[in-house]
mmCIF file of C-alpha atoms in Angstrom:
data_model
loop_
_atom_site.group_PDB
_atom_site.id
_atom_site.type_symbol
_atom_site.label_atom_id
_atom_site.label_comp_id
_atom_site.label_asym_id
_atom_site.label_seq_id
_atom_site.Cartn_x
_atom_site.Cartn_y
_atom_site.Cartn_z
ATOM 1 C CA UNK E 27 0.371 -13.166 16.330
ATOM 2 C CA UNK E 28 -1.093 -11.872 12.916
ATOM 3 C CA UNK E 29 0.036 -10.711 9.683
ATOM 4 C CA UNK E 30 2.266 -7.808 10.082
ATOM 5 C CA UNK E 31 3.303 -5.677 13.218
ATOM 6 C CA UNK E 32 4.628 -2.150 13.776
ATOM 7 C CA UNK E 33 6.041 -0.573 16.989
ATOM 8 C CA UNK E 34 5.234 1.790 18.185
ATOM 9 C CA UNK E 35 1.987 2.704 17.025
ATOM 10 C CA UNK E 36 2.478 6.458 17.118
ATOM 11 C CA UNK E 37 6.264 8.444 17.889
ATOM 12 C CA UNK E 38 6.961 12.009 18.301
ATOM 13 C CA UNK E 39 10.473 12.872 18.479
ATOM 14 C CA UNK E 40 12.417 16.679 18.097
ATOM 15 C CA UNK E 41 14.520 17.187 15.644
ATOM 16 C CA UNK E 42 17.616 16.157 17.365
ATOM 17 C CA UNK E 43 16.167 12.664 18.381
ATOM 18 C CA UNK E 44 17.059 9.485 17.291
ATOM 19 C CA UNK E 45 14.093 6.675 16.684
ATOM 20 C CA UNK E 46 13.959 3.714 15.239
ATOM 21 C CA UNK E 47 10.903 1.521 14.161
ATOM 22 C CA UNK E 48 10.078 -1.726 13.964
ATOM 23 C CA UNK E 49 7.938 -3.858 11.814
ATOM 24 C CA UNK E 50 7.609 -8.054 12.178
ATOM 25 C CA UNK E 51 5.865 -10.105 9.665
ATOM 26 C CA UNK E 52 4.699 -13.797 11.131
ATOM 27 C CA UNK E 53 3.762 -15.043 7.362
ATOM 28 C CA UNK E 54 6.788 -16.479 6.001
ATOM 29 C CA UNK E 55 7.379 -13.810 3.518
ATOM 30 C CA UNK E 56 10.569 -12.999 1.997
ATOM 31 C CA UNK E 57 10.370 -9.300 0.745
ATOM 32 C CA UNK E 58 9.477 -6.497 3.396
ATOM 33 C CA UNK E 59 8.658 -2.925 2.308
ATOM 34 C CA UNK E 60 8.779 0.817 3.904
ATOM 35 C CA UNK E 61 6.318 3.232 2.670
ATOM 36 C CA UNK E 62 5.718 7.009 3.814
ATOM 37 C CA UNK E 63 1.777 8.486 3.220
ATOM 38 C CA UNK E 64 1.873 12.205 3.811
ATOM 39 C CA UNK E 65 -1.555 13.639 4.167
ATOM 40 C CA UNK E 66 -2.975 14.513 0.639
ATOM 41 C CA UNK E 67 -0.139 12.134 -1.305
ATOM 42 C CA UNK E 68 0.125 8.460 -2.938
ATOM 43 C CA UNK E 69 2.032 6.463 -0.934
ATOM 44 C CA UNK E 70 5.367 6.613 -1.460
ATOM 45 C CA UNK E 71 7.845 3.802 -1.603
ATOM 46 C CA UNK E 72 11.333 4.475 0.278
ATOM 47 C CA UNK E 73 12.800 1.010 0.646
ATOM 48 C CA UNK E 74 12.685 -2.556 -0.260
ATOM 49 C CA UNK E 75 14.248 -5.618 0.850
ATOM 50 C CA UNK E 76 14.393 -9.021 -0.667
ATOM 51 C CA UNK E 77 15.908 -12.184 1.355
ATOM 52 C CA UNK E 78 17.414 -9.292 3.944
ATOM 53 C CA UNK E 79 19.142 -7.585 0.868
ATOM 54 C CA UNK E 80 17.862 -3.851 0.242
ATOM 55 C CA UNK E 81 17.177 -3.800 -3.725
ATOM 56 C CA UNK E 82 15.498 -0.504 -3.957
ATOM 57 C CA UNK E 83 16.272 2.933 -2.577
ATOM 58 C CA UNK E 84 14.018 5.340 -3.547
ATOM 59 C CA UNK E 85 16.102 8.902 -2.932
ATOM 60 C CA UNK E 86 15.239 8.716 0.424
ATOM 61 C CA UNK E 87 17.282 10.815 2.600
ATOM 62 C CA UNK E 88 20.171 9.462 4.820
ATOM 63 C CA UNK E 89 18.594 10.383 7.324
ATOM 64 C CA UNK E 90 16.449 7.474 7.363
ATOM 65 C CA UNK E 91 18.419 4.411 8.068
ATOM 66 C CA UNK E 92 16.780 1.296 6.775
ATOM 67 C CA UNK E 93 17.532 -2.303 8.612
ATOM 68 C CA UNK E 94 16.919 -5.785 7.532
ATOM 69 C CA UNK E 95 18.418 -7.983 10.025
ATOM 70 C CA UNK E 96 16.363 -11.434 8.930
ATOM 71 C CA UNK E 97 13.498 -11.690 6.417
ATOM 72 C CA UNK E 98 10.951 -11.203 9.521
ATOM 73 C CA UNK E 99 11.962 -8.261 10.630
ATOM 74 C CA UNK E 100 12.547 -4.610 9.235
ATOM 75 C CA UNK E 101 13.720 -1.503 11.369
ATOM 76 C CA UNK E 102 13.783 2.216 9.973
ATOM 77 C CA UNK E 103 16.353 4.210 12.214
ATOM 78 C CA UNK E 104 15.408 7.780 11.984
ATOM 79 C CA UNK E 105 18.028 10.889 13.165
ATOM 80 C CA UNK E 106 17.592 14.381 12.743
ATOM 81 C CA UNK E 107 14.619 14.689 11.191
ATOM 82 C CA UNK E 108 12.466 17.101 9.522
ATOM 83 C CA UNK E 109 8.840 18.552 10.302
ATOM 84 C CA UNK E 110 8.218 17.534 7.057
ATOM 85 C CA UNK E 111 8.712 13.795 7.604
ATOM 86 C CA UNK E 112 5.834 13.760 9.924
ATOM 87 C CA UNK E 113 3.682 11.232 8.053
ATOM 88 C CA UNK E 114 2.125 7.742 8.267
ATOM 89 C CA UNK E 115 5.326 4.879 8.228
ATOM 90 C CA UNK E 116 3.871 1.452 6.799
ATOM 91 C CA UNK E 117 5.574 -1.367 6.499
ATOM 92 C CA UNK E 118 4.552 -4.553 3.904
ATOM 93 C CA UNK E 119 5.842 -8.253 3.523
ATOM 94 C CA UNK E 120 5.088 -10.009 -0.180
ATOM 95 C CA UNK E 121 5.864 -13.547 -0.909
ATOM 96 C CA UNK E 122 8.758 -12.227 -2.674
ATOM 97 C CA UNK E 123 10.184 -9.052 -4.346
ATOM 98 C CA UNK E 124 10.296 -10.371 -8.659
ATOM 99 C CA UNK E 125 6.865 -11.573 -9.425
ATOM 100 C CA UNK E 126 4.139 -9.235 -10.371
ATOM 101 C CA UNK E 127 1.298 -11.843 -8.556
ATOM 102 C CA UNK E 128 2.963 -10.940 -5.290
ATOM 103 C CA UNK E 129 0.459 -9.489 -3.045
ATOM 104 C CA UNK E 130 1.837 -7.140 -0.361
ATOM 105 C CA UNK E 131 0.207 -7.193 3.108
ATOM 106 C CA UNK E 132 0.390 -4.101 5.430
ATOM 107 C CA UNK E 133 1.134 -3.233 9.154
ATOM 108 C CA UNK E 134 -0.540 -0.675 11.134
ATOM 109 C CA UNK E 135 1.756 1.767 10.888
ATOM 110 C CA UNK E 136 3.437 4.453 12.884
ATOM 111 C CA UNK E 137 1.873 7.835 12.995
ATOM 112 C CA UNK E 138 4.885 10.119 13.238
ATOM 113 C CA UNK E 139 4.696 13.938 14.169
ATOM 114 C CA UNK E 140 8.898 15.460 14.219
ATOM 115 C CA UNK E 141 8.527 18.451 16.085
ATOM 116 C CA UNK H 28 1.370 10.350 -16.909
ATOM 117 C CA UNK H 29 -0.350 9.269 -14.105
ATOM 118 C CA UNK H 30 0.047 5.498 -13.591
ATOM 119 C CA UNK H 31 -3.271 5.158 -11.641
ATOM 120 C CA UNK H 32 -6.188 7.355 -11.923
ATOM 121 C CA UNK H 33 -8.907 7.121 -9.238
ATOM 122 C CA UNK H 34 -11.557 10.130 -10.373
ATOM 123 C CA UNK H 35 -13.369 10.034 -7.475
ATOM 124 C CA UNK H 36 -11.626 11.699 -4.340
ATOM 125 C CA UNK H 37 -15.223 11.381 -2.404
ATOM 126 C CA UNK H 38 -18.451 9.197 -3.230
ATOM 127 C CA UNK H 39 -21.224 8.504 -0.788
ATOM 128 C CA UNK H 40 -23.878 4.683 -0.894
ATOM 129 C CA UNK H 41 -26.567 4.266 1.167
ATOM 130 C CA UNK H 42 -26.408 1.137 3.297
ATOM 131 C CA UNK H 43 -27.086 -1.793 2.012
ATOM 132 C CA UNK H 44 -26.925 -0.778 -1.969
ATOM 133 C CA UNK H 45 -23.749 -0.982 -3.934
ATOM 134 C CA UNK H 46 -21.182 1.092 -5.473
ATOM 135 C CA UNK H 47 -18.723 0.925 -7.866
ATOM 136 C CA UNK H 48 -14.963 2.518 -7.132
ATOM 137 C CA UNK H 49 -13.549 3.902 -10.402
ATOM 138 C CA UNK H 50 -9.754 2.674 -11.390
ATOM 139 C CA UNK H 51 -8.201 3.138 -14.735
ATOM 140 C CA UNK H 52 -4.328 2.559 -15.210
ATOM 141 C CA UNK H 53 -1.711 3.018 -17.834
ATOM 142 C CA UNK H 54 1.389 0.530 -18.500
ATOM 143 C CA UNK H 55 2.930 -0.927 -21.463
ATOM 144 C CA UNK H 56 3.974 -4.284 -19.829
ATOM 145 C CA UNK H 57 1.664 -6.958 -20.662
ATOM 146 C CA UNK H 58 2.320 -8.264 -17.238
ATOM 147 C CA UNK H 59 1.148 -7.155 -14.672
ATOM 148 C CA UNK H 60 -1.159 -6.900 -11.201
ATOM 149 C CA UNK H 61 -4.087 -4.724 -9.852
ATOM 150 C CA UNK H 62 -5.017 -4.598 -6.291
ATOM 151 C CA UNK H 63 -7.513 -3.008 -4.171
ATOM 152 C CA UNK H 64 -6.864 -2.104 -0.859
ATOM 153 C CA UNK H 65 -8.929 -0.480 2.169
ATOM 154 C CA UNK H 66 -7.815 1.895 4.860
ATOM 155 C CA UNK H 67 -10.149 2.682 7.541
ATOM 156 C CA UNK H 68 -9.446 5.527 9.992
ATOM 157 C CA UNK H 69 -7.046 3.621 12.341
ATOM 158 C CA UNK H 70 -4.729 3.895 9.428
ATOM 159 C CA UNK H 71 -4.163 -0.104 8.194
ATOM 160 C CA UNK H 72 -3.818 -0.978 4.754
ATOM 161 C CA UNK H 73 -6.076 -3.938 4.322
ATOM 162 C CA UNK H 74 -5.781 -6.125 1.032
ATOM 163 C CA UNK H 75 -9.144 -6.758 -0.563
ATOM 164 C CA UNK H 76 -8.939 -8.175 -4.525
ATOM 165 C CA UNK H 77 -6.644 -9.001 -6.867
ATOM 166 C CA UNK H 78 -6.644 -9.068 -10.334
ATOM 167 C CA UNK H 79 -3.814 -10.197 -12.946
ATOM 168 C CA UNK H 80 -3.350 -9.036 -16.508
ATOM 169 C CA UNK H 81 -3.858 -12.655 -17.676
ATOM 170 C CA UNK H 82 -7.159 -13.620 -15.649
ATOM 171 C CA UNK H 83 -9.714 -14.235 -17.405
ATOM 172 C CA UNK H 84 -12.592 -14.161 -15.704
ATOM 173 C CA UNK H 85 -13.160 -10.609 -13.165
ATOM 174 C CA UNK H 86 -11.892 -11.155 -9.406
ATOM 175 C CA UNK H 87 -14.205 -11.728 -6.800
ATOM 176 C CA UNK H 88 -14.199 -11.861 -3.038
ATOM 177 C CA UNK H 89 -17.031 -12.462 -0.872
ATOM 178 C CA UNK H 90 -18.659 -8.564 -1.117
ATOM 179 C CA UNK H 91 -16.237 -7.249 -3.417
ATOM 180 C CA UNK H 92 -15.988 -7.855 -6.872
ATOM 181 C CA UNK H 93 -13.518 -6.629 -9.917
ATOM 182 C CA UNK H 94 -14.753 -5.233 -13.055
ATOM 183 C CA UNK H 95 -11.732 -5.835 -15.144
ATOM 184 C CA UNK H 96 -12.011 -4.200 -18.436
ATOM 185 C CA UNK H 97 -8.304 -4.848 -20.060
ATOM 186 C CA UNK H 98 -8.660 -3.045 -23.457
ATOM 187 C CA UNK H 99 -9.964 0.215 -21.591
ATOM 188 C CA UNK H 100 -7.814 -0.091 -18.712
ATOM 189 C CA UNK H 101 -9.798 0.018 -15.963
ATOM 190 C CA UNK H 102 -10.001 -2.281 -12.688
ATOM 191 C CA UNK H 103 -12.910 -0.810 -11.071
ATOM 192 C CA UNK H 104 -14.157 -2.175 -7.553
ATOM 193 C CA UNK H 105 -17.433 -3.073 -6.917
ATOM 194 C CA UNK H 106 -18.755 -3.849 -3.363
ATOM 195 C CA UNK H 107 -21.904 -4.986 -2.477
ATOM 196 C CA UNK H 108 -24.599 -4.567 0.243
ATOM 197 C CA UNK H 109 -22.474 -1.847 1.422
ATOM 198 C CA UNK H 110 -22.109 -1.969 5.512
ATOM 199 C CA UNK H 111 -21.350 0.826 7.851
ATOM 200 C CA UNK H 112 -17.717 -0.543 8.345
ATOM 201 C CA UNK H 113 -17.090 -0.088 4.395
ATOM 202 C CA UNK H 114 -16.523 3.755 5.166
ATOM 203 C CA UNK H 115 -13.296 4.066 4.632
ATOM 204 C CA UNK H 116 -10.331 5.105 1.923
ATOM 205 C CA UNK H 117 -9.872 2.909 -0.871
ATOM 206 C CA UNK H 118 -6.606 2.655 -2.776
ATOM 207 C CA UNK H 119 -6.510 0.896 -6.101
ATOM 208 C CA UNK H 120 -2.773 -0.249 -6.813
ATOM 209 C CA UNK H 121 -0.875 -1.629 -9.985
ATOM 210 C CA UNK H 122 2.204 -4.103 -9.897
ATOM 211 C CA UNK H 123 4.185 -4.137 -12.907
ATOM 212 C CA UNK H 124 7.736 -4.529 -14.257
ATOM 213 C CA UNK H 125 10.447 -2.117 -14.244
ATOM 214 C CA UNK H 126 13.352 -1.424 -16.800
ATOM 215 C CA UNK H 127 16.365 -3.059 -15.449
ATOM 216 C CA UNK H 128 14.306 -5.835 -14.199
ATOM 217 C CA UNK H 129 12.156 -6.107 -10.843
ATOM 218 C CA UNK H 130 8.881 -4.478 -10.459
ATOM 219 C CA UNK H 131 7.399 -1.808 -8.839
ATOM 220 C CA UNK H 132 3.838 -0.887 -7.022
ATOM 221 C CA UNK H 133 2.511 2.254 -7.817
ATOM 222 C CA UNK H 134 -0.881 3.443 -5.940
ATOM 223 C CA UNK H 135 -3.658 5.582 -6.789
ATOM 224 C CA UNK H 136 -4.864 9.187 -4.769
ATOM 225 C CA UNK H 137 -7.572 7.110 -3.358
ATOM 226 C CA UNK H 138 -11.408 7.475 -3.157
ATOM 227 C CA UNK H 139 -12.830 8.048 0.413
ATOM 228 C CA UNK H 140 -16.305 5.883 0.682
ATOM 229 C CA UNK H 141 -19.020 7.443 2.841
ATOM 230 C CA UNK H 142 -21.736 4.741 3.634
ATOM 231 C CA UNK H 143 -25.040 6.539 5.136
ATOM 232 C CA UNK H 144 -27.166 4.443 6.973
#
C-alpha cells in the first residue's frame, strides 16, 4: 500500500445526505491534513491534526465534521451540505505538525459534486 | 499581500527543452520552507523539491532543479528535458511560522505547463 489513500475517489451526495471520507497514510507520519481546492482558488486549509489532536480549525463550517481516530487515519463527516462545497477534498500526512522542514505528502483526493 | 506569487497562470515548452516556473514569496520569518508540487489531471498532489531558508546550495532532484534566490525572494522551478507527462499544474508552496507558535503552508494560484511534442 503507498503513501496516502482517499475513499472514495469521487462522491455526490444531495443536500440532505450525510458522507463521510476517508484518508489512510501507510508512512508513519504523525500530522494529517484536510484541504478543499475549488476550481480557480489556492488550496485552502480546513483542518489539521497532530498525534490525533486537531490543532488548527480554519473557520470551516460545522458542517464538516473532522475525525482523527489514530495518527493513520483521518475521516471528514460531511451533513447538509452546500452546492458550493463541491470541490476537490485532499488529504496530507507530514512527519509532524511544528517544524517548517516537514514535507507534506498528498492523497488522491475526492472529487465532490453536492447537488 | 499575497504570500506566494506564481505570474504565470499558463506557459507552454516544447519537448525535450526546459523551462523555468516562476515563484516569488513574501515572509518575515527567517525560517522557513519552499516546495514544489505537481498535479496532473487525475487530481494528485505530487511532491517534487524542497528548498529551506538555510540551504545553501539550490535543490535539485533528478529533472527538476531550484533556483533559490533568497535576497529577491524567489524559488523558481526549473525542469529539464521536459517530457509529455510534465503537462500538468504546478503549485509552488511556502512553510513558515505562525504567531502563537506552529506553522502554516500557504500555496500559490499555480502555473499550468503545456509540453508540445
Amino acid at each position: 500500500e503507498t503513501g496516502v489513500t482517499q475513499t472514495p475517489r469521487h462522491l455526490v451526495m444531495g443536500m440532505t445526505n450525510k458522507k463521510s471520507l476517508k484518508c489512510e497514510q501507510h508512512l508513519g507520519h504523525n500530522a494529517m491534513y484536510w484541504y478543499k481546492q475549488s476550481a480557480k482558488k489556492p488550496l485552502e486549509l480546513m483542518f489539521v491534526y497532530s498525534l490525533e489532536e486537531r490543532v488548527e480549525n480554519n473557520s470551516v463550517p460545522s458542517r464538516f465534521s473532522p475525525e482523527c481516530p489514530n495518527s493513520s487515519h483521518l475521516f471528514l463527516h460531511l451533513h447538509t451540505l452546500q452546492p458550493e462545497d463541491s470541490a476537490l477534498y485532499l488529504c496530507a500526512s507530514s512527519p509532524s505538525w511544528g517544524v517548517f522542514t516537514d514535507t507534506q505528502y498528498f492523497g488522491p483526493g475526492t472529487r465532490l459534486t453536492v447537488l | 499581500a499575497q504570500k506566494i506569487t506564481q505570474t504565470q497562470p499558463g506557459m507552454f515548452v516544447q519537448e525535450k527543452e526546459a523551462v523555468t516556473l516562476d515563484c516569488t514569496y513574501d515572509t518575515s520569518d527567517p525560517s522557513y520552507g519552499l516546495f514544489w508540487y505537481k498535479q496532473p489531471s487525475s487530481g494528485e498532489m505530487i511532491f517534487l523539491i524542497y528548498q529551506g531558508s538555510y540551504d545553501q546550495q539550490n535543490a535539485t532532484e533528478g529533472r527538476y532543479s531550484l533556483n533559490f534566490q533568497k535576497a529577491r525572494k524567489s524559488a523558481n522551478l526549473v525542469i529539464s528535458a521536459s517530457q509529455l507527462g510534465d503537462s500538468a499544474m504546478y503549485f509552488c508552496a511556502m512553510r513558515e511560522g505562525k504567531k502563537g507558535g506552529g506553522f502554516k503552508t500557504i500555496f500559490g494560484a499555480g502555473t499550468r505547463l503545456f509540453v508540445k511534442a
